GROMACS .gro file of C-alpha atoms in nm:
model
  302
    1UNK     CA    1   1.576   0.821  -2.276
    2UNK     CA    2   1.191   0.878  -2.229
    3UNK     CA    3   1.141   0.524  -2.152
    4UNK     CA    4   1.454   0.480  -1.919
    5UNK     CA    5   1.308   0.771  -1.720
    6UNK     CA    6   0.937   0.631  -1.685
    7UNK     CA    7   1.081   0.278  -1.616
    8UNK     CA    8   1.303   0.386  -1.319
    9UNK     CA    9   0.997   0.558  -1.197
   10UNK     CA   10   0.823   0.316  -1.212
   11UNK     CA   11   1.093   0.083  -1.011
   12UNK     CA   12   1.114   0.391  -0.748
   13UNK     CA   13   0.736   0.450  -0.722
   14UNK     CA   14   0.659   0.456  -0.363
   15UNK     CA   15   0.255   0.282  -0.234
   16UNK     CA   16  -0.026   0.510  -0.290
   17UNK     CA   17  -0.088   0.719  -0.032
   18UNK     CA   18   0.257   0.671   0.174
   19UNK     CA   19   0.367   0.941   0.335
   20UNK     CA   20   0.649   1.145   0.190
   21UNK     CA   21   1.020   1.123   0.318
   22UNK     CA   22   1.101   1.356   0.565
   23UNK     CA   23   0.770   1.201   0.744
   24UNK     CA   24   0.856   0.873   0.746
   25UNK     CA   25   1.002   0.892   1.105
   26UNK     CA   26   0.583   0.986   1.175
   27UNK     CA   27   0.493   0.609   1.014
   28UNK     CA   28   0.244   0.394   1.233
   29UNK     CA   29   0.222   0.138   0.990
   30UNK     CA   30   0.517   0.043   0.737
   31UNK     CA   31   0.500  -0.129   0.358
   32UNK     CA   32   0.837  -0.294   0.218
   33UNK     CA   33   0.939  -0.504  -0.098
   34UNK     CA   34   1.088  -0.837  -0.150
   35UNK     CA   35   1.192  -0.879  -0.487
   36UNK     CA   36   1.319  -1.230  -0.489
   37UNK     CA   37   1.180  -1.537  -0.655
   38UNK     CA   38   1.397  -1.761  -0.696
   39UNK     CA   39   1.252  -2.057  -0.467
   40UNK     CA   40   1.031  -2.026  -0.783
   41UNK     CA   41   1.013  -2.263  -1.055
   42UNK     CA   42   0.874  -2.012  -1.309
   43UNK     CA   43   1.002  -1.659  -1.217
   44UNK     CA   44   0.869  -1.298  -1.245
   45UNK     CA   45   0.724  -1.257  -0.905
   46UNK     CA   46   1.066  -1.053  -0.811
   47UNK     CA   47   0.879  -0.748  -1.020
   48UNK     CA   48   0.547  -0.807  -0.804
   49UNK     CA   49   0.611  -0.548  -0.538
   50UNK     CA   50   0.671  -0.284  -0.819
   51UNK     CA   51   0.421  -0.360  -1.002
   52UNK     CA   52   0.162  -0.383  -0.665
   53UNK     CA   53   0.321  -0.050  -0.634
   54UNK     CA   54   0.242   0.118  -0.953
   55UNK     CA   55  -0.121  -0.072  -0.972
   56UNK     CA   56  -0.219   0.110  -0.637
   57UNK     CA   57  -0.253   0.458  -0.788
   58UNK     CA   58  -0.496   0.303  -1.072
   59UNK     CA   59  -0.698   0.317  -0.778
   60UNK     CA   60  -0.874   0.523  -0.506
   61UNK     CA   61  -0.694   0.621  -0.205
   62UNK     CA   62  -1.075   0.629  -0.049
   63UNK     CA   63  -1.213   0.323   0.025
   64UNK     CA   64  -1.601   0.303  -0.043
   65UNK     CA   65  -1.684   0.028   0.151
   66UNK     CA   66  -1.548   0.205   0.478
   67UNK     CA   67  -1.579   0.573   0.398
   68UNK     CA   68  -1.174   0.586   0.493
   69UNK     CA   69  -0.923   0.815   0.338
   70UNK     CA   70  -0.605   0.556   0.367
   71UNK     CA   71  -0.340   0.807   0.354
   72UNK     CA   72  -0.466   0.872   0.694
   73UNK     CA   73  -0.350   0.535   0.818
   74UNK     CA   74  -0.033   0.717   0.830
   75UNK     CA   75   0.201   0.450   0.674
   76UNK     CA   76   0.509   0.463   0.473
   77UNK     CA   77   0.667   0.259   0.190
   78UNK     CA   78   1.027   0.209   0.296
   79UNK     CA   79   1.102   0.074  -0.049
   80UNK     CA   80   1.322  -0.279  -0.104
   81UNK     CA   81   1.434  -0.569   0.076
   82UNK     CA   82   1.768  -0.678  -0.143
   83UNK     CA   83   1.941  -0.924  -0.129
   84UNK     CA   84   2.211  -1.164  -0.343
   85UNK     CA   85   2.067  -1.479  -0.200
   86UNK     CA   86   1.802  -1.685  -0.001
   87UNK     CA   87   2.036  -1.751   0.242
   88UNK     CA   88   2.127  -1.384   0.337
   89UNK     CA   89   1.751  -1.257   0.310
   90UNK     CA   90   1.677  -1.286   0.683
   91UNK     CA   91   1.974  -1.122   0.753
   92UNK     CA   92   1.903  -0.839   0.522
   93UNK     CA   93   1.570  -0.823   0.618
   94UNK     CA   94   1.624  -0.817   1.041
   95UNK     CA   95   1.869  -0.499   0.968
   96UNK     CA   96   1.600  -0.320   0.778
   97UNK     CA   97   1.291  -0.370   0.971
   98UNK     CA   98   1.452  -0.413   1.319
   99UNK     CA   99   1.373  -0.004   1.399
  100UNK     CA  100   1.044   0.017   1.262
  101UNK     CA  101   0.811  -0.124   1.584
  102UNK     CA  102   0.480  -0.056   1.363
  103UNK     CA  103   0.242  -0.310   1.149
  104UNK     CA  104   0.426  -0.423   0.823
  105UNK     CA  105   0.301  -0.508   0.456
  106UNK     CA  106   0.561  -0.697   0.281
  107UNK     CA  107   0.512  -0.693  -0.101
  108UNK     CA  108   0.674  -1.018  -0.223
  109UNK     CA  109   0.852  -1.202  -0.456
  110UNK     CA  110   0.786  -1.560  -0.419
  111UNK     CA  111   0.610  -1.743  -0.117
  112UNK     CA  112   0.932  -1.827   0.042
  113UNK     CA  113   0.981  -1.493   0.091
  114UNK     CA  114   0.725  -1.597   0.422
  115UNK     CA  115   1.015  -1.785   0.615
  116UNK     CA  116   1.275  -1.531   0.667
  117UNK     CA  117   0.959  -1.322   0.794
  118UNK     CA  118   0.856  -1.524   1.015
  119UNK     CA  119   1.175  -1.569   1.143
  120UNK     CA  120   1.205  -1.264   1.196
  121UNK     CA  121   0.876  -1.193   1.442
  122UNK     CA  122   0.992  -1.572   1.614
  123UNK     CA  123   1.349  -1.400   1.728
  124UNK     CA  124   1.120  -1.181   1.950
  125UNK     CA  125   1.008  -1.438   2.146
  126UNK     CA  126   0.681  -1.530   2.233
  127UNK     CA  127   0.462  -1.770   2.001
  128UNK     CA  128   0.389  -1.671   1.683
  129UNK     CA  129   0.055  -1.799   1.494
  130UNK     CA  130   0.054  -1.801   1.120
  131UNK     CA  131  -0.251  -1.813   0.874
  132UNK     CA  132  -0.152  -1.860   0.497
  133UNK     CA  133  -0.417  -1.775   0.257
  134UNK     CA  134  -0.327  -2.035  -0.063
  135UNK     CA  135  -0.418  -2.268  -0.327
  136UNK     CA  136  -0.161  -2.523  -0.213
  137UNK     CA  137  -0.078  -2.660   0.111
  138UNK     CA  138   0.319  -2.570   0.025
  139UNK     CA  139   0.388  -2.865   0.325
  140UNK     CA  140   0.664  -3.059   0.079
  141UNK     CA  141   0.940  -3.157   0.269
  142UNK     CA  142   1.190  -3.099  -0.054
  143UNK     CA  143   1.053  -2.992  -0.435
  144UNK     CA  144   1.314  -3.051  -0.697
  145UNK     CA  145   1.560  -3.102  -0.460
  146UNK     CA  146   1.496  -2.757  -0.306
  147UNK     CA  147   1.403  -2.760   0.044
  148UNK     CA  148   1.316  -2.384   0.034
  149UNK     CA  149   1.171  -2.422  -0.262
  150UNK     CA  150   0.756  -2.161  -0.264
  151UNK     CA  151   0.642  -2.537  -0.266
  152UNK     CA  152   0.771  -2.612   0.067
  153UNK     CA  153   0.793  -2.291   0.284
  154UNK     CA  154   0.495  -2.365   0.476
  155UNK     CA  155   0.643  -2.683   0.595
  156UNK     CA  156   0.932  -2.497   0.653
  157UNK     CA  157   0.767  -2.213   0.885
  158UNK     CA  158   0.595  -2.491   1.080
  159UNK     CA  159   0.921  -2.617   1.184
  160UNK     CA  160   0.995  -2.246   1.291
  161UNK     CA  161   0.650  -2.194   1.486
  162UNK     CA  162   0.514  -2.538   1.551
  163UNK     CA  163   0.248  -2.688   1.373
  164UNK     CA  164  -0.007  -2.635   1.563
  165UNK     CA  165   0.023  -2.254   1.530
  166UNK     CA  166  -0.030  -2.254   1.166
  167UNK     CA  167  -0.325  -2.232   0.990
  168UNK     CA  168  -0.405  -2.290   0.629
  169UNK     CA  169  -0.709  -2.150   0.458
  170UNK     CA  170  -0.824  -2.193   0.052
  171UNK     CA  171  -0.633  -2.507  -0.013
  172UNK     CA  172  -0.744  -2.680  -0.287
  173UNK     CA  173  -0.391  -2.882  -0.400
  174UNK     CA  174  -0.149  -3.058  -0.227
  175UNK     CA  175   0.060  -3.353  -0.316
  176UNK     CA  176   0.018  -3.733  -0.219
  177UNK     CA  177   0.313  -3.684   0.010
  178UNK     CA  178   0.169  -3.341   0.149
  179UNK     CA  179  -0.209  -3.519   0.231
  180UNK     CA  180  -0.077  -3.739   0.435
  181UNK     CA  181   0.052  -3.459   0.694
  182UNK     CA  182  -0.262  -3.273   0.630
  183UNK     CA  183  -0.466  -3.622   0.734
  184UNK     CA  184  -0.195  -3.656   1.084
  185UNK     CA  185  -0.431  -3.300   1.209
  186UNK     CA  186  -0.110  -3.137   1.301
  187UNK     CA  187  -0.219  -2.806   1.144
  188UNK     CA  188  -0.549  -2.632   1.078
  189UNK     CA  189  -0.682  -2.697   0.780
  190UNK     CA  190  -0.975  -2.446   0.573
  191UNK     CA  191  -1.018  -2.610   0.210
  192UNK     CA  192  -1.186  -2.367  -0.032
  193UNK     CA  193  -1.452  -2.602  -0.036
  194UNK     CA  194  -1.554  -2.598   0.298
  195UNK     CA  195  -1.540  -2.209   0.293
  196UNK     CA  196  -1.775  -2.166   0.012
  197UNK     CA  197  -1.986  -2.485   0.177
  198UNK     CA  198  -1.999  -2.364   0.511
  199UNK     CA  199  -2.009  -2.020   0.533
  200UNK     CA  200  -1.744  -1.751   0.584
  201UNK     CA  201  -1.877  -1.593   0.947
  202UNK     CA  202  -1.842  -1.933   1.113
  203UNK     CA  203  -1.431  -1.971   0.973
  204UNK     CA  204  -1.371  -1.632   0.983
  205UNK     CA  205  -1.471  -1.650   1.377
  206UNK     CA  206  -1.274  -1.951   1.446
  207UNK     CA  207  -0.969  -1.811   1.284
  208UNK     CA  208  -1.014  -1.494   1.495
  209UNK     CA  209  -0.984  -1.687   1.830
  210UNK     CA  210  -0.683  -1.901   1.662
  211UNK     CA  211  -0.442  -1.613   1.703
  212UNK     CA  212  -0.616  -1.468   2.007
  213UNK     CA  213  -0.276  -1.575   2.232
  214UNK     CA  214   0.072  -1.453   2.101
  215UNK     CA  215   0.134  -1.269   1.796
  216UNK     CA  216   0.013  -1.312   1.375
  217UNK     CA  217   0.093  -1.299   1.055
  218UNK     CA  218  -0.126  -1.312   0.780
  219UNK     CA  219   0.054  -1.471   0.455
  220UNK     CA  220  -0.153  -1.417   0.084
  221UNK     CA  221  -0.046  -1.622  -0.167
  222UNK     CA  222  -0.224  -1.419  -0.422
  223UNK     CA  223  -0.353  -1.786  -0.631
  224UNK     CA  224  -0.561  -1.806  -0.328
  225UNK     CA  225  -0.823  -1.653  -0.540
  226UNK     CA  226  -0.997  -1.794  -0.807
  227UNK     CA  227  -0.818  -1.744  -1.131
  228UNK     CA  228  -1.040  -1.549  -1.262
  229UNK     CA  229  -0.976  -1.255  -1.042
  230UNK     CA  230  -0.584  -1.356  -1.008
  231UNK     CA  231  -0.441  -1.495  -1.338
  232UNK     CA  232  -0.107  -1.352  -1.284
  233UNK     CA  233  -0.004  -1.624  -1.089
  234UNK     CA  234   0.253  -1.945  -1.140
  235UNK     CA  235   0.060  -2.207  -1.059
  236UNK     CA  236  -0.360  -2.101  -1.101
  237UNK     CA  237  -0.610  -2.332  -0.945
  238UNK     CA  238  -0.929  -2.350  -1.047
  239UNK     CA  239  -1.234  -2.288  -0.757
  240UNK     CA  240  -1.060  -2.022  -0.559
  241UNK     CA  241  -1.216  -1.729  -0.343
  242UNK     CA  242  -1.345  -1.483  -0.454
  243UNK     CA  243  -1.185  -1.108  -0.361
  244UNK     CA  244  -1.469  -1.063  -0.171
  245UNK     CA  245  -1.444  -1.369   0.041
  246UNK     CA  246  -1.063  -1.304   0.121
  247UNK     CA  247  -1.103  -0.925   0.197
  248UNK     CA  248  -1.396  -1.050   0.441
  249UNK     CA  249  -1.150  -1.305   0.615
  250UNK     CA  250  -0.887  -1.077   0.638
  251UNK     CA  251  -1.041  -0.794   0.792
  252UNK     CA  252  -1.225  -1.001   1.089
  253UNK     CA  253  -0.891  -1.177   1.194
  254UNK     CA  254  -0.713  -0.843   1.204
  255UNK     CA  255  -0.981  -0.721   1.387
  256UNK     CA  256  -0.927  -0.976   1.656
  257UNK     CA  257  -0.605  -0.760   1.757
  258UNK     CA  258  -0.303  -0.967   1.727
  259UNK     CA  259  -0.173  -0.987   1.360
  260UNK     CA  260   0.118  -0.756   1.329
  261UNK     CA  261   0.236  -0.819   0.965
  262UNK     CA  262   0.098  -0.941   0.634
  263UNK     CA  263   0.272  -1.046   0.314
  264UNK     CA  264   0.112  -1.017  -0.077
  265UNK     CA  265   0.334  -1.253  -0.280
  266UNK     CA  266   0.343  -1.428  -0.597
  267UNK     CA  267   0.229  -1.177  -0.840
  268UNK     CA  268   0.385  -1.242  -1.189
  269UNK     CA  269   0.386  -0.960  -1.411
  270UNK     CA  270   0.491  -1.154  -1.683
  271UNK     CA  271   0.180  -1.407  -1.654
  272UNK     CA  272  -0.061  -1.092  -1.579
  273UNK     CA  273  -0.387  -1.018  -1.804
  274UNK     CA  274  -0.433  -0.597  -1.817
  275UNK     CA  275  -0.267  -0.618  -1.469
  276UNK     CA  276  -0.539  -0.742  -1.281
  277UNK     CA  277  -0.357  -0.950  -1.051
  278UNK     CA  278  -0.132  -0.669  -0.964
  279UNK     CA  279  -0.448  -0.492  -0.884
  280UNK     CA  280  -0.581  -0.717  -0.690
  281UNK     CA  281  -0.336  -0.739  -0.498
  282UNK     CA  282  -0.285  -0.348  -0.405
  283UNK     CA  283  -0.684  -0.360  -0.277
  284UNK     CA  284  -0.587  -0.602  -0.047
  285UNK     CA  285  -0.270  -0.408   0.065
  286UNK     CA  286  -0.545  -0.089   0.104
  287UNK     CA  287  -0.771  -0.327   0.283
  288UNK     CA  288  -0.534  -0.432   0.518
  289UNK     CA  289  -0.402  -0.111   0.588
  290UNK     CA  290  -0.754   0.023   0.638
  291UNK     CA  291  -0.837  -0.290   0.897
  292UNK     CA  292  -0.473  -0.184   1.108
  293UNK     CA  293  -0.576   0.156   1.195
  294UNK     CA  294  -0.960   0.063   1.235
  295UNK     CA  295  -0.823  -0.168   1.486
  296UNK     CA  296  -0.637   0.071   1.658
  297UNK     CA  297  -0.858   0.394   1.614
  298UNK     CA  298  -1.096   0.125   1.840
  299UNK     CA  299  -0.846   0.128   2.125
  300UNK     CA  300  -0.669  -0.206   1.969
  301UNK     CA  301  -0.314  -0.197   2.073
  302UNK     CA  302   0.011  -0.348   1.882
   0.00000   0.00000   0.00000
């Protein structure tokens, strides 16, 4: 019975720092889980968000590096996005986000997980830049005969938003069939060799002024960084970013002003070391909660 009870606390835990229920109606900023991977060819990342969750009080609430207490972001964990299917995700997750007008985390699940939210912020109208933080360019047009497949939502979200209003950044793989629309300079590009050869400030700038008209999401594909930081991943790829190279990007883009929602996806519990990757992952969600309400403690507006 002891272990029931600690695992459905576990499943129930809410983000460190969240504000407690009867507050939530008080929540600028708003966190909520996707557990679904199965676009994925080796699954586990359904138990990401939990375990993001549960990874977040192994650390400080205070940030050192900004001097920032983040439960006074004011943000609440709404808990899970469910749902039976891919097909009836977007559907599922319009209904639960549609009265929440604040900045959103979404926890995922698999990268395909990305589409239905960008779908989402597209069905307001207006254009709608996305930057994807990954080891692969995810541009197939079909992977094992799964057109939704985390292999191919990318291509998929550029059909949604155009392709010139998405933005890659850390590739280091992509497929014969994939290079060739990379090479047609439809899309923004950012290998994570040019990153580490060129300089962050200089990227980091020009991806700032890439979603200075309409609104932005910022997608993390958490095998963006180098293994060795993230090894709780499906597919790891050598010569990735480092944490400190991704938090840097991440925090100068939001504080351009536009990006209203992030997603964290593709941790595997199952393929974690010590939970590192799950981790990981929570100091970005801290980080990015931190940059949102910098952003608009500095007169920045949603």
């Amino acid at each position: 019975m002891r272990f029931f009870s600690a695992f459905s606390e576990f499943l129930n835990m809410k983000f460190i720092g969240s504000l407690i229920n009867k507050d939530a109606n008080k929540a600028k900023y708003g966190i909520f889980g996707i557990p679904f991977d199965r676009n994925s060819f080796i699954r586990g990342a359904r138990r990401g968000a939990a375990a993001i969750r549960a990874s977040s009080h192994r650390l400080e609430s205070f940030l050192w590096q900004q001097k920032f207490e983040v439960s006074m972001a004011r943000f609440y964990d709404f808990g899970d996005i469910r749902a039976l299917n891919y097909r009836s995700l977007y559907k599922h997750l319009s209904k639960r986000t549609s009265n929440f007008k604040g900045r959103s985390i979404f926890l995922g699940g698999d990268h395909s997980v990305t589409l239905p939210i960008v779908k989402s912020l597209a069905a307001r109208g207006g254009k709608v830049k996305v930057i994807s933080f990954d080891a692969h360019a995810d541009l197939r047009d079909s992977y094992l005969k799964n057109r939704f497949s985390n292999a191919c939502v990318m291509r998929r979200v550029a059909e949604v938003v155009g392709f010139e209003n998405v933005a890659e950044v850390g590739v280091r793989s992509c497929s014969y069939e994939e290079f060739g629309l990379i090479q047609s300079g439809s899309l923004r590009i950012y290998g994570a060799d040019v990153i580490k050869g060129e300089g962050l400030s200089r990227i980091a700038e020009e991806l700032a002024d890439f979603t200075s008209s309409g609104i932005a999401h910022l997608s993390i594909d958490i095998d963006v960084l180098d293994p060795c930081y993230a090894p709780g991943v499906e597919d790891p790829e050598p010569e990735g970013l480092s944490v400190s190279e991704l938090i840097y990007l991440i925090r100068e883009i939001i504080r351009a002003g536009n990006v209203v929602s992030c997603d964290i996806v593709e941790v595997n519990p199952r393929l974690d070391v010590n939970g590192l990757t799950s981790v990981v992952a929570a100091k970005i969600a801290l980080e990015v909660l931190a940059s949102f309400w910098e952003l608009e403690a500095g007169g920045g507006k949603l």
